[in-house]
Amino acid sequence: CMYWDVLLQRWSSRGCWLGSNSSLTHIHCFCNHLTSFGGDFFVPPNPIDFNKVWSAFTSLDQSNNVVVLATVCLMFALYALGLVFARRADQRDKQKVVNTTIRLNESNQDSSEKRYKIFIQTGAWRASGTTASVGLILYGENGASQPIFLSKPEHANEIFFARGSINIFNILLGQDLGSLIKIRVWHDNSGGSPDWFLTQVIAEDTTTKKKKHFLFNRWLSVAKGDCKIAAEVRAYSQDDKDRFRHLFYLRTDKGFGEGHLWLSVLTRPPQNHFTRCQRLSCCMSILFAAMITSAMFYN
C-alpha cells in the first residue's frame, strides 16, 4: 500500500500497511493519514528446484522435456563449435596488431630526431582492409616530410591495415615539421584486395603530446567511392562543415564493431583485449540467463 507524497514527489508506503483481506486480485489497505493511496503488485518468480529438474531427466517421456533438452544440447554444441572458430580468429588477430618504428634519416640518430606516433584506423566493415602498400606525407608549418612508406617487407608476419585495425607507426624524422597542417595518404593498388576504407589518421607529437586528427572516412580505391587511391586531408577542427558525418562514421564503427556484444564476435577490432572467445561466452551466458528467467516467470 502506497500513497503519493506531495513534498517528496514520489510514492511512499510510510503510514500505510497491508490489511488481512488482501488477495491475488484485491488489496486491503490501512493508512493513518487522509491521503489518496493505491496498491503496488509484485509478481514473485517461480522457485526452481534443480533437484527436481535433474530427477526429471530419468523420465523424459513423461515430463515432455525432450525438446527442451535437445535445444539446450544443440546450443552447447554450437557454442563449442563457435569457440573453435573464435579461437582461430583470435590467433589471426594477433598478426594484425602492428606497432613498429620507421626511421627516415639513418645518419641522424641523436636526440635531435623528431618523433611522431601515427595511428591509422581502418574501417570495421567487410572488405575494408587492404593488401596494398601504403605511404604518406606529413605537412607542417615548417615544411613537409619525405614520402613515408609504411608497408615494409621485413614485417612479413604482420598483417598491415586489416579490417577494423589501428596500426601504430613511430616515425623518426630528421626535422621538426612544427604543428601539422595536413596529411597525404595513398597506396599502390597492389595485392589481391587493394581496396581500402580509411577511417582516420591520428598524428601525435611525442614531445608535446599534442594530437592532430585527420578524418578521411572514404575509400581509397579505383572501383569504389570517388575512384582515387590517394587523398589529402587537413587537420580536423571544430568548424569542420562535415563534422557530423565524420562523427557519425566514427561512432557507428566503434558502436557496432566494438561495443555491440553480439556483432562484435565477428567484427571485434584486433587491438581490443576483449577476445572473441570471451565475447561468445558472454553471449551464451546472457542467453541461458534469459532462458532461466523466462522459466522463473512462466505461468
GROMACS .gro file of C-alpha atoms in nm:
model
  299
    1CYS     CA    1   0.000   0.000   0.000
    2MET     CA    2   0.143   0.335  -0.104
    3TYR     CA    3   0.039   0.699  -0.126
    4TRP     CA    4   0.166   0.994  -0.328
    5ASP     CA    5   0.395   1.213  -0.116
    6VAL     CA    6   0.342   1.568  -0.242
    7LEU     CA    7   0.654   1.705  -0.074
    8LEU     CA    8   0.891   1.435  -0.199
    9GLN     CA    9   0.707   1.395  -0.532
   10ARG     CA   10   0.717   1.017  -0.519
   11TRP     CA   11   0.520   0.717  -0.398
   12SER     CA   12   0.573   0.625  -0.032
   13SER     CA   13   0.449   0.349   0.199
   14ARG     CA   14   0.504   0.549   0.520
   15GLY     CA   15   0.198   0.526   0.743
   16CYS     CA   16   0.028   0.258   0.530
   17TRP     CA   17   0.015  -0.117   0.576
   18LEU     CA   18  -0.145  -0.419   0.418
   19GLY     CA   19  -0.476  -0.549   0.552
   20SER     CA   20  -0.562  -0.911   0.622
   21ASN     CA   21  -0.829  -0.923   0.349
   22SER     CA   22  -0.576  -0.882   0.066
   23SER     CA   23  -0.577  -1.144  -0.209
   24LEU     CA   24  -0.423  -1.205  -0.551
   25THR     CA   25  -0.685  -0.981  -0.710
   26HIS     CA   26  -0.756  -0.720  -0.439
   27ILE     CA   27  -0.552  -0.515  -0.194
   28HIS     CA   28  -0.682  -0.425   0.151
   29CYS     CA   29  -0.500  -0.116   0.281
   30PHE     CA   30  -0.487   0.078   0.609
   31CYS     CA   31  -0.342   0.429   0.638
   32ASN     CA   32  -0.311   0.657   0.942
   33HIS     CA   33  -0.344   0.974   0.733
   34LEU     CA   34  -0.604   1.114   0.494
   35THR     CA   35  -0.436   1.082   0.155
   36SER     CA   36  -0.507   0.927  -0.180
   37PHE     CA   37  -0.344   0.587  -0.178
   38GLY     CA   38  -0.313   0.287  -0.406
   39GLY     CA   39  -0.152  -0.052  -0.430
   40ASP     CA   40   0.156  -0.194  -0.593
   41PHE     CA   41   0.176  -0.557  -0.705
   42PHE     CA   42   0.490  -0.767  -0.725
   43VAL     CA   43   0.477  -1.098  -0.908
   44PRO     CA   44   0.721  -1.334  -0.735
   45PRO     CA   45   0.919  -1.566  -0.962
   46ASN     CA   46   0.858  -1.937  -0.962
   47PRO     CA   47   1.114  -2.117  -0.746
   48ILE     CA   48   1.326  -2.361  -0.942
   49ASP     CA   49   1.410  -2.682  -0.763
   50PHE     CA   50   1.713  -2.811  -0.951
   51ASN     CA   51   1.696  -3.146  -0.771
   52LYS     CA   52   1.355  -3.193  -0.926
   53VAL     CA   53   1.488  -3.078  -1.262
   54TRP     CA   54   1.770  -3.333  -1.263
   55SER     CA   55   1.540  -3.613  -1.149
   56ALA     CA   56   1.304  -3.533  -1.437
   57PHE     CA   57   1.573  -3.642  -1.683
   58THR     CA   58   1.516  -4.002  -1.580
   59SER     CA   59   1.161  -3.986  -1.717
   60LEU     CA   60   1.181  -3.764  -2.023
   61ASP     CA   61   0.893  -3.942  -2.195
   62GLN     CA   62   0.660  -3.846  -1.912
   63SER     CA   63   0.785  -3.492  -1.845
   64ASN     CA   64   0.769  -3.386  -2.213
   65ASN     CA   65   1.108  -3.215  -2.181
   66VAL     CA   66   1.273  -3.388  -2.476
   67VAL     CA   67   1.253  -3.078  -2.696
   68VAL     CA   68   1.396  -2.858  -2.421
   69LEU     CA   69   1.685  -3.096  -2.360
   70ALA     CA   70   1.757  -3.124  -2.733
   71THR     CA   71   1.756  -2.744  -2.766
   72VAL     CA   72   2.000  -2.698  -2.478
   73CYS     CA   73   2.232  -2.970  -2.611
   74LEU     CA   74   2.224  -2.813  -2.958
   75MET     CA   75   2.312  -2.474  -2.813
   76PHE     CA   76   2.609  -2.619  -2.626
   77ALA     CA   77   2.725  -2.794  -2.943
   78LEU     CA   78   2.702  -2.470  -3.143
   79TYR     CA   79   2.884  -2.288  -2.863
   80ALA     CA   80   3.169  -2.541  -2.870
   81LEU     CA   81   3.190  -2.515  -3.249
   82GLY     CA   82   3.183  -2.136  -3.228
   83LEU     CA   83   3.469  -2.140  -2.977
   84VAL     CA   84   3.687  -2.326  -3.226
   85PHE     CA   85   3.635  -2.062  -3.497
   86ALA     CA   86   3.658  -1.776  -3.245
   87ARG     CA   87   3.988  -1.910  -3.113
   88ARG     CA   88   4.133  -1.929  -3.464
   89ALA     CA   89   4.016  -1.575  -3.536
   90ASP     CA   90   4.178  -1.453  -3.212
   91GLN     CA   91   4.506  -1.608  -3.320
   92ARG     CA   92   4.485  -1.436  -3.660
   93ASP     CA   93   4.406  -1.106  -3.490
   94LYS     CA   94   4.741  -1.116  -3.312
   95GLN     CA   95   4.911  -1.082  -3.651
   96LYS     CA   96   4.703  -0.774  -3.729
   97VAL     CA   97   4.836  -0.570  -3.435
   98VAL     CA   98   5.110  -0.350  -3.581
   99ASN     CA   99   5.334  -0.127  -3.371
  100THR     CA  100   5.660  -0.054  -3.549
  101THR     CA  101   5.925   0.216  -3.581
  102ILE     CA  102   6.037   0.379  -3.906
  103ARG     CA  103   6.350   0.597  -3.916
  104LEU     CA  104   6.373   0.812  -4.228
  105ASN     CA  105   6.721   0.952  -4.170
  106GLU     CA  106   6.956   0.671  -4.074
  107SER     CA  107   7.252   0.908  -4.041
  108ASN     CA  108   7.077   1.117  -3.776
  109GLN     CA  109   7.015   0.902  -3.471
  110ASP     CA  110   7.074   1.152  -3.193
  111SER     CA  111   6.837   1.330  -2.959
  112SER     CA  112   6.753   1.592  -3.222
  113GLU     CA  113   6.529   1.348  -3.404
  114LYS     CA  114   6.164   1.442  -3.415
  115ARG     CA  115   5.930   1.157  -3.329
  116TYR     CA  116   5.568   1.132  -3.437
  117LYS     CA  117   5.336   0.850  -3.343
  118ILE     CA  118   5.093   0.778  -3.626
  119PHE     CA  119   4.769   0.587  -3.564
  120ILE     CA  120   4.599   0.463  -3.882
  121GLN     CA  121   4.247   0.329  -3.838
  122THR     CA  122   4.086   0.105  -4.100
  123GLY     CA  123   3.710   0.070  -4.133
  124ALA     CA  124   3.531  -0.209  -3.947
  125TRP     CA  125   3.303  -0.314  -4.231
  126ARG     CA  126   3.353  -0.611  -4.458
  127ALA     CA  127   3.645  -0.589  -4.706
  128SER     CA  128   3.765  -0.257  -4.559
  129GLY     CA  129   4.124  -0.379  -4.521
  130THR     CA  130   4.385  -0.359  -4.794
  131THR     CA  131   4.671  -0.570  -4.923
  132ALA     CA  132   4.837  -0.272  -5.092
  133SER     CA  133   5.150  -0.090  -4.979
  134VAL     CA  134   5.064   0.240  -4.812
  135GLY     CA  135   5.255   0.566  -4.798
  136LEU     CA  136   5.201   0.911  -4.651
  137ILE     CA  137   5.347   1.260  -4.633
  138LEU     CA  138   5.315   1.488  -4.331
  139TYR     CA  139   5.279   1.863  -4.389
  140GLY     CA  140   5.359   2.106  -4.110
  141GLU     CA  141   5.420   2.474  -4.055
  142ASN     CA  142   5.793   2.426  -4.116
  143GLY     CA  143   5.768   2.213  -4.428
  144ALA     CA  144   5.683   1.862  -4.539
  145SER     CA  145   5.835   1.524  -4.472
  146GLN     CA  146   5.969   1.299  -4.741
  147PRO     CA  147   5.740   1.012  -4.850
  148ILE     CA  148   5.698   0.760  -4.569
  149PHE     CA  149   5.633   0.404  -4.683
  150LEU     CA  150   5.452   0.207  -4.415
  151SER     CA  151   5.440  -0.144  -4.560
  152LYS     CA  152   5.782  -0.294  -4.507
  153PRO     CA  153   5.875  -0.637  -4.646
  154GLU     CA  154   6.063  -0.737  -4.330
  155HIS     CA  155   5.734  -0.743  -4.137
  156ALA     CA  156   5.603  -1.039  -4.333
  157ASN     CA  157   5.447  -1.198  -4.024
  158GLU     CA  158   5.233  -0.893  -3.954
  159ILE     CA  159   4.915  -0.811  -4.143
  160PHE     CA  160   4.905  -0.440  -4.217
  161PHE     CA  161   4.582  -0.240  -4.242
  162ALA     CA  162   4.341  -0.524  -4.163
  163ARG     CA  163   3.969  -0.462  -4.125
  164GLY     CA  164   3.889  -0.280  -3.800
  165SER     CA  165   4.255  -0.245  -3.701
  166ILE     CA  166   4.452   0.051  -3.570
  167ASN     CA  167   4.814   0.030  -3.689
  168ILE     CA  168   5.071   0.230  -3.492
  169PHE     CA  169   5.387   0.366  -3.655
  170ASN     CA  170   5.660   0.553  -3.468
  171ILE     CA  171   5.806   0.788  -3.729
  172LEU     CA  172   6.150   0.935  -3.660
  173LEU     CA  173   6.223   1.241  -3.873
  174GLY     CA  174   6.542   1.440  -3.908
  175GLN     CA  175   6.346   1.767  -3.898
  176ASP     CA  176   6.079   1.935  -3.688
  177LEU     CA  177   5.773   1.996  -3.904
  178GLY     CA  178   5.607   2.215  -3.643
  179SER     CA  179   5.232   2.198  -3.598
  180LEU     CA  180   5.088   1.957  -3.854
  181ILE     CA  181   4.852   2.110  -4.107
  182LYS     CA  182   4.756   1.830  -4.343
  183ILE     CA  183   4.844   1.478  -4.448
  184ARG     CA  184   4.850   1.292  -4.777
  185VAL     CA  185   4.787   0.916  -4.785
  186TRP     CA  186   4.800   0.680  -5.081
  187HIS     CA  187   4.854   0.317  -5.174
  188ASP     CA  188   4.995   0.141  -5.481
  189ASN     CA  189   4.682  -0.069  -5.557
  190SER     CA  190   4.879  -0.393  -5.522
  191GLY     CA  191   4.778  -0.733  -5.390
  192GLY     CA  192   4.463  -0.937  -5.426
  193SER     CA  193   4.238  -0.695  -5.235
  194PRO     CA  194   4.377  -0.341  -5.266
  195ASP     CA  195   4.053  -0.152  -5.193
  196TRP     CA  196   4.088   0.029  -4.860
  197PHE     CA  197   3.841   0.217  -4.642
  198LEU     CA  198   4.047   0.460  -4.437
  199THR     CA  199   3.862   0.593  -4.132
  200GLN     CA  200   4.110   0.833  -3.979
  201VAL     CA  201   4.474   0.909  -3.910
  202ILE     CA  202   4.591   1.048  -3.576
  203ALA     CA  203   4.936   1.207  -3.557
  204GLU     CA  204   5.081   1.264  -3.210
  205ASP     CA  205   5.387   1.476  -3.140
  206THR     CA  206   5.557   1.266  -2.872
  207THR     CA  207   5.739   1.572  -2.736
  208THR     CA  208   5.440   1.800  -2.680
  209LYS     CA  209   5.181   1.516  -2.661
  210LYS     CA  210   4.957   1.715  -2.894
  211LYS     CA  211   4.742   1.517  -3.134
  212LYS     CA  212   4.609   1.610  -3.475
  213HIS     CA  213   4.311   1.422  -3.618
  214PHE     CA  214   4.276   1.373  -3.992
  215LEU     CA  215   3.931   1.237  -4.072
  216PHE     CA  216   3.908   1.053  -4.403
  217ASN     CA  217   3.606   0.819  -4.388
  218ARG     CA  218   3.645   0.733  -4.754
  219TRP     CA  219   3.751   0.459  -4.990
  220LEU     CA  220   4.096   0.466  -5.144
  221SER     CA  221   4.009   0.250  -5.440
  222VAL     CA  222   3.993   0.254  -5.818
  223ALA     CA  223   3.649   0.090  -5.807
  224LYS     CA  224   3.474   0.240  -5.502
  225GLY     CA  225   3.396   0.586  -5.374
  226ASP     CA  226   3.550   0.859  -5.589
  227CYS     CA  227   3.778   0.601  -5.759
  228LYS     CA  228   4.100   0.754  -5.625
  229ILE     CA  229   4.381   0.578  -5.441
  230ALA     CA  230   4.521   0.896  -5.284
  231ALA     CA  231   4.366   1.156  -5.057
  232GLU     CA  232   4.484   1.474  -4.891
  233VAL     CA  233   4.309   1.593  -4.574
  234ARG     CA  234   4.361   1.891  -4.348
  235ALA     CA  235   4.369   1.857  -3.970
  236TYR     CA  236   4.025   1.833  -3.815
  237SER     CA  237   3.881   2.138  -3.642
  238GLN     CA  238   3.558   2.214  -3.459
  239ASP     CA  239   3.450   2.429  -3.753
  240ASP     CA  240   3.463   2.138  -3.997
  241LYS     CA  241   3.144   2.152  -4.203
  242ASP     CA  242   3.142   1.772  -4.231
  243ARG     CA  243   3.179   1.726  -3.856
  244PHE     CA  244   2.850   1.539  -3.810
  245ARG     CA  245   2.920   1.299  -4.096
  246HIS     CA  246   3.267   1.217  -3.964
  247LEU     CA  247   3.147   1.167  -3.608
  248PHE     CA  248   2.861   0.951  -3.731
  249TYR     CA  249   3.103   0.719  -3.913
  250LEU     CA  250   3.336   0.700  -3.614
  251ARG     CA  251   3.060   0.630  -3.363
  252THR     CA  252   2.898   0.372  -3.592
  253ASP     CA  253   3.228   0.191  -3.645
  254LYS     CA  254   3.302   0.183  -3.274
  255GLY     CA  255   2.946   0.105  -3.168
  256PHE     CA  256   2.888  -0.193  -3.396
  257GLY     CA  257   3.244  -0.312  -3.442
  258GLU     CA  258   3.345  -0.299  -3.078
  259GLY     CA  259   3.057  -0.204  -2.849
  260HIS     CA  260   2.781  -0.437  -2.973
  261LEU     CA  261   2.835  -0.762  -2.782
  262TRP     CA  262   2.675  -0.997  -3.036
  263LEU     CA  263   2.800  -0.838  -3.358
  264SER     CA  264   3.149  -0.781  -3.220
  265VAL     CA  265   3.204  -1.158  -3.206
  266LEU     CA  266   3.254  -1.119  -3.582
  267THR     CA  267   3.374  -0.758  -3.604
  268ARG     CA  268   3.597  -0.729  -3.296
  269PRO     CA  269   3.893  -0.493  -3.358
  270PRO     CA  270   4.225  -0.683  -3.347
  271GLN     CA  271   4.381  -0.448  -3.088
  272ASN     CA  272   4.095  -0.490  -2.839
  273HIS     CA  273   4.181  -0.706  -2.535
  274PHE     CA  274   3.826  -0.843  -2.508
  275THR     CA  275   3.869  -1.155  -2.724
  276ARG     CA  276   3.612  -1.320  -2.949
  277CYS     CA  277   3.603  -1.628  -2.725
  278GLN     CA  278   3.520  -1.412  -2.425
  279ARG     CA  279   3.251  -1.226  -2.619
  280LEU     CA  280   3.095  -1.552  -2.738
  281SER     CA  281   3.096  -1.688  -2.382
  282CYS     CA  282   2.923  -1.372  -2.257
  283CYS     CA  283   2.659  -1.408  -2.529
  284MET     CA  284   2.588  -1.767  -2.426
  285SER     CA  285   2.571  -1.668  -2.057
  286ILE     CA  286   2.316  -1.397  -2.136
  287LEU     CA  287   2.113  -1.638  -2.349
  288PHE     CA  288   2.098  -1.908  -2.080
  289ALA     CA  289   2.025  -1.648  -1.810
  290ALA     CA  290   1.732  -1.525  -2.020
  291MET     CA  291   1.603  -1.882  -2.055
  292ILE     CA  292   1.619  -1.939  -1.679
  293THR     CA  293   1.449  -1.605  -1.613
  294SER     CA  294   1.170  -1.694  -1.854
  295ALA     CA  295   1.120  -2.025  -1.674
  296MET     CA  296   1.101  -1.847  -1.338
  297PHE     CA  297   0.819  -1.620  -1.456
  298TYR     CA  298   0.640  -1.878  -1.672
  299ASN     CA  299   0.281  -1.929  -1.562
   0.00000   0.00000   0.00000
